[in-house]
CSV table of C-alpha atoms in Angstrom, one decimal:
chain,number,residue,atom,x,y,z
A,7,MET,CA,58.9,54.6,153.9
A,8,LEU,CA,57.9,54.9,157.5
A,9,PRO,CA,54.3,55.4,158.8
A,10,TYR,CA,54.2,58.7,159.7
A,11,GLY,CA,53.6,58.6,163.4
A,12,LEU,CA,56.8,56.0,163.4
A,13,GLN,CA,59.0,59.0,162.0
A,14,LYS,CA,57.4,61.3,164.5
A,15,ARG,CA,58.7,58.6,167.3
A,16,VAL,CA,62.3,58.7,165.3
A,17,GLU,CA,62.7,62.2,164.8
A,18,LEU,CA,62.5,62.5,168.7
A,19,GLY,CA,64.7,59.9,169.6
A,20,ARG,CA,67.2,61.5,167.2
A,21,ALA,CA,66.8,64.7,168.8
A,22,LEU,CA,67.1,62.7,172.2
A,23,ALA,CA,70.7,60.9,171.0
A,24,LEU,CA,71.9,64.4,170.9
A,25,GLU,CA,71.4,64.6,174.7
A,26,PRO,CA,70.0,68.3,175.1
A,27,GLU,CA,69.0,70.0,178.2
A,28,LEU,CA,66.2,71.6,176.7
A,29,LEU,CA,63.9,69.7,173.7
A,30,ILE,CA,61.7,71.7,172.0
A,31,LEU,CA,58.8,69.7,170.5
A,32,ASP,CA,56.6,72.3,168.4
A,33,GLU,CA,53.3,70.4,167.3
A,34,PRO,CA,54.7,66.6,167.9
A,35,LEU,CA,51.1,65.0,167.5
A,36,ALA,CA,50.1,67.3,164.7
A,37,GLY,CA,48.5,64.7,162.3
A,38,LEU,CA,48.8,61.9,164.4
A,39,ASN,CA,45.7,59.2,164.9
A,40,LEU,CA,44.1,58.7,168.7
A,41,GLU,CA,46.6,55.7,169.0
A,42,GLU,CA,49.9,57.6,167.8
A,43,VAL,CA,49.0,60.7,169.5
A,44,GLU,CA,48.7,57.9,173.1
A,45,ASP,CA,51.9,56.6,172.2
A,46,MET,CA,53.8,59.4,171.6
A,47,ALA,CA,52.2,61.1,174.8
A,48,ARG,CA,53.5,58.3,176.7
A,49,PHE,CA,56.9,58.6,175.1
A,50,ILE,CA,56.9,62.2,175.7
A,51,ILE,CA,56.1,61.7,179.6
A,52,ASP,CA,58.7,58.7,179.8
A,53,ILE,CA,61.4,61.3,178.5
A,54,ASN,CA,60.2,64.0,181.3
A,55,GLU,CA,59.9,60.8,184.2
A,56,ASP,CA,63.4,59.0,183.0
A,57,GLU,CA,65.9,60.2,185.4
A,58,LYS,CA,68.3,59.1,182.7
A,59,TRP,CA,67.2,62.0,180.0
A,60,LYS,CA,67.6,64.5,182.6
A,61,VAL,CA,65.9,67.2,179.6
A,62,THR,CA,63.6,69.6,180.2
A,63,CYS,CA,60.8,69.6,177.5
A,64,LEU,CA,58.9,72.5,176.0
A,65,LEU,CA,56.2,71.4,174.4
A,66,VAL,CA,54.2,74.1,171.8
A,67,GLU,CA,50.8,72.2,171.3
A,68,HIS,CA,47.2,73.0,170.6
A,69,ASP,CA,45.4,69.7,172.0
A,70,MET,CA,45.0,71.2,175.3
A,71,GLY,CA,44.1,67.7,176.6
A,72,VAL,CA,47.4,66.5,175.8
A,73,VAL,CA,48.7,70.0,177.4
A,74,MET,CA,46.8,69.7,180.4
A,75,ASP,CA,47.7,66.1,181.1
A,76,LEU,CA,51.4,65.9,180.0
A,77,SER,CA,52.5,69.3,181.8
A,78,ASP,CA,53.6,70.5,185.0
A,79,ARG,CA,53.8,74.3,183.9
A,80,VAL,CA,51.9,75.6,181.2
A,81,VAL,CA,52.2,79.4,179.4
A,82,VAL,CA,49.2,80.5,177.4
A,83,MET,CA,50.1,83.1,174.6
A,84,ASP,CA,47.1,85.3,173.1
A,85,TYR,CA,48.3,87.0,169.8
A,86,GLY,CA,51.8,87.1,171.3
A,87,LYS,CA,50.9,88.0,174.5
A,88,LYS,CA,51.1,86.3,177.9
A,89,ILE,CA,47.8,85.8,179.5
A,90,GLY,CA,48.4,82.5,181.7
A,91,ASP,CA,51.2,80.9,183.5
A,92,GLY,CA,51.2,78.4,185.9
A,93,THR,CA,50.1,74.7,186.8
A,94,PRO,CA,47.5,73.3,185.0
A,95,GLU,CA,44.8,73.6,187.6
A,96,GLU,CA,45.4,77.2,187.7
A,97,VAL,CA,45.6,78.1,184.0
A,98,ARG,CA,42.3,75.8,183.4
A,99,ASN,CA,40.8,78.1,185.8
A,100,ASN,CA,41.8,81.7,184.5
A,101,GLN,CA,39.4,83.8,183.3
A,102,ASP,CA,41.7,85.3,180.6
A,103,VAL,CA,42.4,82.2,179.4
A,104,ILE,CA,38.6,81.0,179.4
A,105,ASP,CA,37.5,84.2,177.7
A,106,ALA,CA,40.4,83.9,174.8
A,107,TYR,CA,40.0,80.2,174.0
A,108,LEU,CA,36.6,79.6,175.1
A,109,GLY,CA,34.7,82.9,173.8
A,110,VAL,CA,32.6,85.7,175.8
A,111,ALA,CA,29.4,85.9,175.7
A,112,HIS,CA,27.7,89.2,174.4
A,113,ASP,CA,24.8,90.6,175.3
């Protein structure tokens, strides 16, 4: 009976209660409104920065703004092939990533 955004945060809290070393988050922001996205993003940042958790987060997400804001390292896949790997800035400037996700002009 909880609102969807709160359900997502409860799910994340339940996962953290198990004290994992690796937390895999698959589309944790899907279906959330802007306010809920901001809340969840802040929660993920807090988990990453707080020494008591000591957990690595693997984030699978298609919202590139969120990915670039939350990540220390980004790996970009295109049809199962890795086409980019590095800091958000390195990936943002990677021509293969630009071509795959923004398209290539055809004459």
